[in-house]
mmCIF file of the C-alpha atoms, coordinates in Angstrom:
data_MODEL
# 
_entry.id   MODEL 
# 
loop_
_atom_site.group_PDB 
_atom_site.id 
_atom_site.type_symbol 
_atom_site.label_atom_id 
_atom_site.label_alt_id 
_atom_site.label_comp_id 
_atom_site.label_asym_id 
_atom_site.label_entity_id 
_atom_site.label_seq_id 
_atom_site.pdbx_PDB_ins_code 
_atom_site.Cartn_x 
_atom_site.Cartn_y 
_atom_site.Cartn_z 
_atom_site.occupancy 
_atom_site.B_iso_or_equiv 
_atom_site.pdbx_formal_charge 
_atom_site.auth_seq_id 
_atom_site.auth_comp_id 
_atom_site.auth_asym_id 
_atom_site.auth_atom_id 
_atom_site.pdbx_PDB_model_num 
ATOM 1  C CA . UNK A 1 1  ? 176.356 146.555 169.935 1.00 0.00 ? 1  UNK A CA 1 
ATOM 2  C CA . UNK A 1 2  ? 173.083 148.442 169.690 1.00 0.00 ? 2  UNK A CA 1 
ATOM 3  C CA . UNK A 1 3  ? 171.195 149.882 172.626 1.00 0.00 ? 3  UNK A CA 1 
ATOM 4  C CA . UNK A 1 4  ? 167.582 149.832 171.482 1.00 0.00 ? 4  UNK A CA 1 
ATOM 5  C CA . UNK A 1 5  ? 164.557 151.568 172.943 1.00 0.00 ? 5  UNK A CA 1 
ATOM 6  C CA . UNK A 1 6  ? 162.006 149.600 174.925 1.00 0.00 ? 6  UNK A CA 1 
ATOM 7  C CA . UNK A 1 7  ? 159.453 148.108 172.527 1.00 0.00 ? 7  UNK A CA 1 
ATOM 8  C CA . UNK A 1 8  ? 161.918 147.963 169.623 1.00 0.00 ? 8  UNK A CA 1 
ATOM 9  C CA . UNK A 1 9  ? 161.403 147.004 166.810 1.00 0.00 ? 9  UNK A CA 1 
ATOM 10 C CA . UNK A 1 10 ? 157.575 146.957 166.696 1.00 0.00 ? 10 UNK A CA 1 
ATOM 11 C CA . UNK A 1 11 ? 156.790 150.047 168.784 1.00 0.00 ? 11 UNK A CA 1 
ATOM 12 C CA . UNK A 1 12 ? 159.943 151.711 170.131 1.00 0.00 ? 12 UNK A CA 1 
ATOM 13 C CA . UNK A 1 13 ? 159.367 153.996 173.082 1.00 0.00 ? 13 UNK A CA 1 
ATOM 14 C CA . UNK A 1 14 ? 160.643 157.533 172.773 1.00 0.00 ? 14 UNK A CA 1 
ATOM 15 C CA . UNK A 1 15 ? 161.315 160.291 175.270 1.00 0.00 ? 15 UNK A CA 1 
ATOM 16 C CA . UNK A 1 16 ? 163.280 158.227 177.790 1.00 0.00 ? 16 UNK A CA 1 
ATOM 17 C CA . UNK A 1 17 ? 166.308 159.964 179.263 1.00 0.00 ? 17 UNK A CA 1 
ATOM 18 C CA . UNK A 1 18 ? 169.643 158.699 177.930 1.00 0.00 ? 18 UNK A CA 1 
ATOM 19 C CA . UNK A 1 19 ? 172.902 158.991 179.887 1.00 0.00 ? 19 UNK A CA 1 
ATOM 20 C CA . UNK A 1 20 ? 176.061 158.149 177.968 1.00 0.00 ? 20 UNK A CA 1 
ATOM 21 C CA . UNK A 1 21 ? 179.143 156.762 179.716 1.00 0.00 ? 21 UNK A CA 1 
ATOM 22 C CA . UNK A 1 22 ? 182.497 158.518 179.671 1.00 0.00 ? 22 UNK A CA 1 
ATOM 23 C CA . UNK A 1 23 ? 184.450 158.145 176.440 1.00 0.00 ? 23 UNK A CA 1 
ATOM 24 C CA . UNK A 1 24 ? 187.005 155.355 176.415 1.00 0.00 ? 24 UNK A CA 1 
ATOM 25 C CA . UNK A 1 25 ? 189.797 155.003 173.835 1.00 0.00 ? 25 UNK A CA 1 
ATOM 26 C CA . UNK A 1 26 ? 189.121 152.324 171.235 1.00 0.00 ? 26 UNK A CA 1 
ATOM 27 C CA . UNK A 1 27 ? 185.350 152.778 171.381 1.00 0.00 ? 27 UNK A CA 1 
ATOM 28 C CA . UNK A 1 28 ? 183.203 154.771 169.002 1.00 0.00 ? 28 UNK A CA 1 
ATOM 29 C CA . UNK A 1 29 ? 179.659 155.700 169.914 1.00 0.00 ? 29 UNK A CA 1 
ATOM 30 C CA . UNK A 1 30 ? 176.938 156.735 167.527 1.00 0.00 ? 30 UNK A CA 1 
ATOM 31 C CA . UNK A 1 31 ? 173.565 157.918 168.710 1.00 0.00 ? 31 UNK A CA 1 
ATOM 32 C CA . UNK A 1 32 ? 171.260 158.212 165.722 1.00 0.00 ? 32 UNK A CA 1 
ATOM 33 C CA . UNK A 1 33 ? 168.166 157.571 167.834 1.00 0.00 ? 33 UNK A CA 1 
ATOM 34 C CA . UNK A 1 34 ? 168.602 160.475 170.236 1.00 0.00 ? 34 UNK A CA 1 
ATOM 35 C CA . UNK A 1 35 ? 167.527 164.089 170.389 1.00 0.00 ? 35 UNK A CA 1 
ATOM 36 C CA . UNK A 1 36 ? 167.470 166.837 172.980 1.00 0.00 ? 36 UNK A CA 1 
ATOM 37 C CA . UNK A 1 37 ? 164.451 167.518 175.171 1.00 0.00 ? 37 UNK A CA 1 
ATOM 38 C CA . UNK A 1 38 ? 163.437 171.159 175.708 1.00 0.00 ? 38 UNK A CA 1 
ATOM 39 C CA . UNK A 1 39 ? 165.506 171.174 178.913 1.00 0.00 ? 39 UNK A CA 1 
ATOM 40 C CA . UNK A 1 40 ? 168.601 170.047 176.946 1.00 0.00 ? 40 UNK A CA 1 
ATOM 41 C CA . UNK A 1 41 ? 168.656 166.487 178.259 1.00 0.00 ? 41 UNK A CA 1 
ATOM 42 C CA . UNK A 1 42 ? 169.448 163.688 175.829 1.00 0.00 ? 42 UNK A CA 1 
ATOM 43 C CA . UNK A 1 43 ? 166.381 161.512 175.128 1.00 0.00 ? 43 UNK A CA 1 
ATOM 44 C CA . UNK A 1 44 ? 165.536 158.491 172.987 1.00 0.00 ? 44 UNK A CA 1 
ATOM 45 C CA . UNK A 1 45 ? 163.902 159.457 169.690 1.00 0.00 ? 45 UNK A CA 1 
ATOM 46 C CA . UNK A 1 46 ? 164.096 156.223 167.705 1.00 0.00 ? 46 UNK A CA 1 
ATOM 47 C CA . UNK A 1 47 ? 164.429 152.460 167.883 1.00 0.00 ? 47 UNK A CA 1 
ATOM 48 C CA . UNK A 1 48 ? 168.182 152.029 167.652 1.00 0.00 ? 48 UNK A CA 1 
ATOM 49 C CA . UNK A 1 49 ? 169.135 154.667 170.183 1.00 0.00 ? 49 UNK A CA 1 
ATOM 50 C CA . UNK A 1 50 ? 172.907 154.180 170.520 1.00 0.00 ? 50 UNK A CA 1 
ATOM 51 C CA . UNK A 1 51 ? 175.400 151.985 168.684 1.00 0.00 ? 51 UNK A CA 1 
ATOM 52 C CA . UNK A 1 52 ? 178.821 151.234 170.146 1.00 0.00 ? 52 UNK A CA 1 
ATOM 53 C CA . UNK A 1 53 ? 181.695 150.019 167.984 1.00 0.00 ? 53 UNK A CA 1 
ATOM 54 C CA . UNK A 1 54 ? 184.747 148.606 169.694 1.00 0.00 ? 54 UNK A CA 1 
ATOM 55 C CA . UNK A 1 55 ? 188.205 148.418 168.179 1.00 0.00 ? 55 UNK A CA 1 
ATOM 56 C CA . UNK A 1 56 ? 190.825 145.900 169.253 1.00 0.00 ? 56 UNK A CA 1 
ATOM 57 C CA . UNK A 1 57 ? 193.490 143.614 167.786 1.00 0.00 ? 57 UNK A CA 1 
ATOM 58 C CA . UNK A 1 58 ? 190.892 140.875 167.201 1.00 0.00 ? 58 UNK A CA 1 
ATOM 59 C CA . UNK A 1 59 ? 187.158 140.685 166.561 1.00 0.00 ? 59 UNK A CA 1 
ATOM 60 C CA . UNK A 1 60 ? 186.284 138.892 169.812 1.00 0.00 ? 60 UNK A CA 1 
ATOM 61 C CA . UNK A 1 61 ? 187.976 141.531 171.937 1.00 0.00 ? 61 UNK A CA 1 
ATOM 62 C CA . UNK A 1 62 ? 186.358 144.362 169.968 1.00 0.00 ? 62 UNK A CA 1 
ATOM 63 C CA . UNK A 1 63 ? 182.929 142.744 170.407 1.00 0.00 ? 63 UNK A CA 1 
ATOM 64 C CA . UNK A 1 64 ? 183.504 142.254 174.140 1.00 0.00 ? 64 UNK A CA 1 
ATOM 65 C CA . UNK A 1 65 ? 184.540 145.878 174.589 1.00 0.00 ? 65 UNK A CA 1 
ATOM 66 C CA . UNK A 1 66 ? 181.520 147.022 172.606 1.00 0.00 ? 66 UNK A CA 1 
ATOM 67 C CA . UNK A 1 67 ? 179.104 144.999 174.751 1.00 0.00 ? 67 UNK A CA 1 
ATOM 68 C CA . UNK A 1 68 ? 180.659 146.181 178.014 1.00 0.00 ? 68 UNK A CA 1 
ATOM 69 C CA . UNK A 1 69 ? 180.512 149.840 177.011 1.00 0.00 ? 69 UNK A CA 1 
ATOM 70 C CA . UNK A 1 70 ? 176.947 149.550 175.670 1.00 0.00 ? 70 UNK A CA 1 
ATOM 71 C CA . UNK A 1 71 ? 175.881 148.108 179.033 1.00 0.00 ? 71 UNK A CA 1 
ATOM 72 C CA . UNK A 1 72 ? 176.946 151.416 180.614 1.00 0.00 ? 72 UNK A CA 1 
ATOM 73 C CA . UNK A 1 73 ? 174.458 153.431 178.530 1.00 0.00 ? 73 UNK A CA 1 
ATOM 74 C CA . UNK A 1 74 ? 171.583 154.341 180.805 1.00 0.00 ? 74 UNK A CA 1 
ATOM 75 C CA . UNK A 1 75 ? 168.097 154.134 179.307 1.00 0.00 ? 75 UNK A CA 1 
ATOM 76 C CA . UNK A 1 76 ? 165.192 152.691 181.251 1.00 0.00 ? 76 UNK A CA 1 
ATOM 77 C CA . UNK A 1 77 ? 163.898 149.522 179.585 1.00 0.00 ? 77 UNK A CA 1 
ATOM 78 C CA . UNK A 1 78 ? 166.751 149.395 177.076 1.00 0.00 ? 78 UNK A CA 1 
ATOM 79 C CA . UNK A 1 79 ? 167.397 146.277 175.038 1.00 0.00 ? 79 UNK A CA 1 
ATOM 80 C CA . UNK A 1 80 ? 170.931 145.313 174.078 1.00 0.00 ? 80 UNK A CA 1 
ATOM 81 C CA . UNK A 1 81 ? 171.320 143.927 170.568 1.00 0.00 ? 81 UNK A CA 1 
ATOM 82 C CA . UNK A 1 82 ? 174.668 142.182 170.221 1.00 0.00 ? 82 UNK A CA 1 
ATOM 83 C CA . UNK A 1 83 ? 173.447 140.253 167.160 1.00 0.00 ? 83 UNK A CA 1 
ATOM 84 C CA . UNK A 1 84 ? 173.756 143.217 164.791 1.00 0.00 ? 84 UNK A CA 1 
ATOM 85 C CA . UNK A 1 85 ? 177.272 142.275 163.609 1.00 0.00 ? 85 UNK A CA 1 
ATOM 86 C CA . UNK A 1 86 ? 176.426 138.612 162.932 1.00 0.00 ? 86 UNK A CA 1 
ATOM 87 C CA . UNK A 1 87 ? 177.787 138.623 159.370 1.00 0.00 ? 87 UNK A CA 1 
ATOM 88 C CA . UNK A 1 88 ? 181.170 139.838 160.523 1.00 0.00 ? 88 UNK A CA 1 
ATOM 89 C CA . UNK A 1 89 ? 181.176 137.417 163.446 1.00 0.00 ? 89 UNK A CA 1 
ATOM 90 C CA . UNK A 1 90 ? 180.396 134.533 161.042 1.00 0.00 ? 90 UNK A CA 1 
ATOM 91 C CA . UNK A 1 91 ? 183.144 135.672 158.673 1.00 0.00 ? 91 UNK A CA 1 
ATOM 92 C CA . UNK A 1 92 ? 185.697 135.580 161.473 1.00 0.00 ? 92 UNK A CA 1 
ATOM 93 C CA . UNK A 1 93 ? 184.485 132.149 162.520 1.00 0.00 ? 93 UNK A CA 1 
ATOM 94 C CA . UNK A 1 94 ? 185.209 130.853 159.022 1.00 0.00 ? 94 UNK A CA 1 
ATOM 95 C CA . UNK A 1 95 ? 181.551 130.418 158.138 1.00 0.00 ? 95 UNK A CA 1 
ATOM 96 C CA . UNK A 1 96 ? 180.540 131.298 154.566 1.00 0.00 ? 96 UNK A CA 1 
# 
């Protein structure tokens, strides 16, 4: 699940404060669209601000965990993109 900046993808807003939730086992967070403000706070610096990957015994559970954890990322105006893993979701559904 991707937490995207407001205005993504055409004109993603940058500079918004980002607060990450506490780490939970079975979840991996990446934040390629963040940087540190001069005061040390984490801020959005790109379109795809944070990506959360969930692990679980099955794909549906991993996706659910990913969505729930991504919803805990605090960024004003954030968009939540749960469609990023559509190829994998289709593969698990038996779709070519």
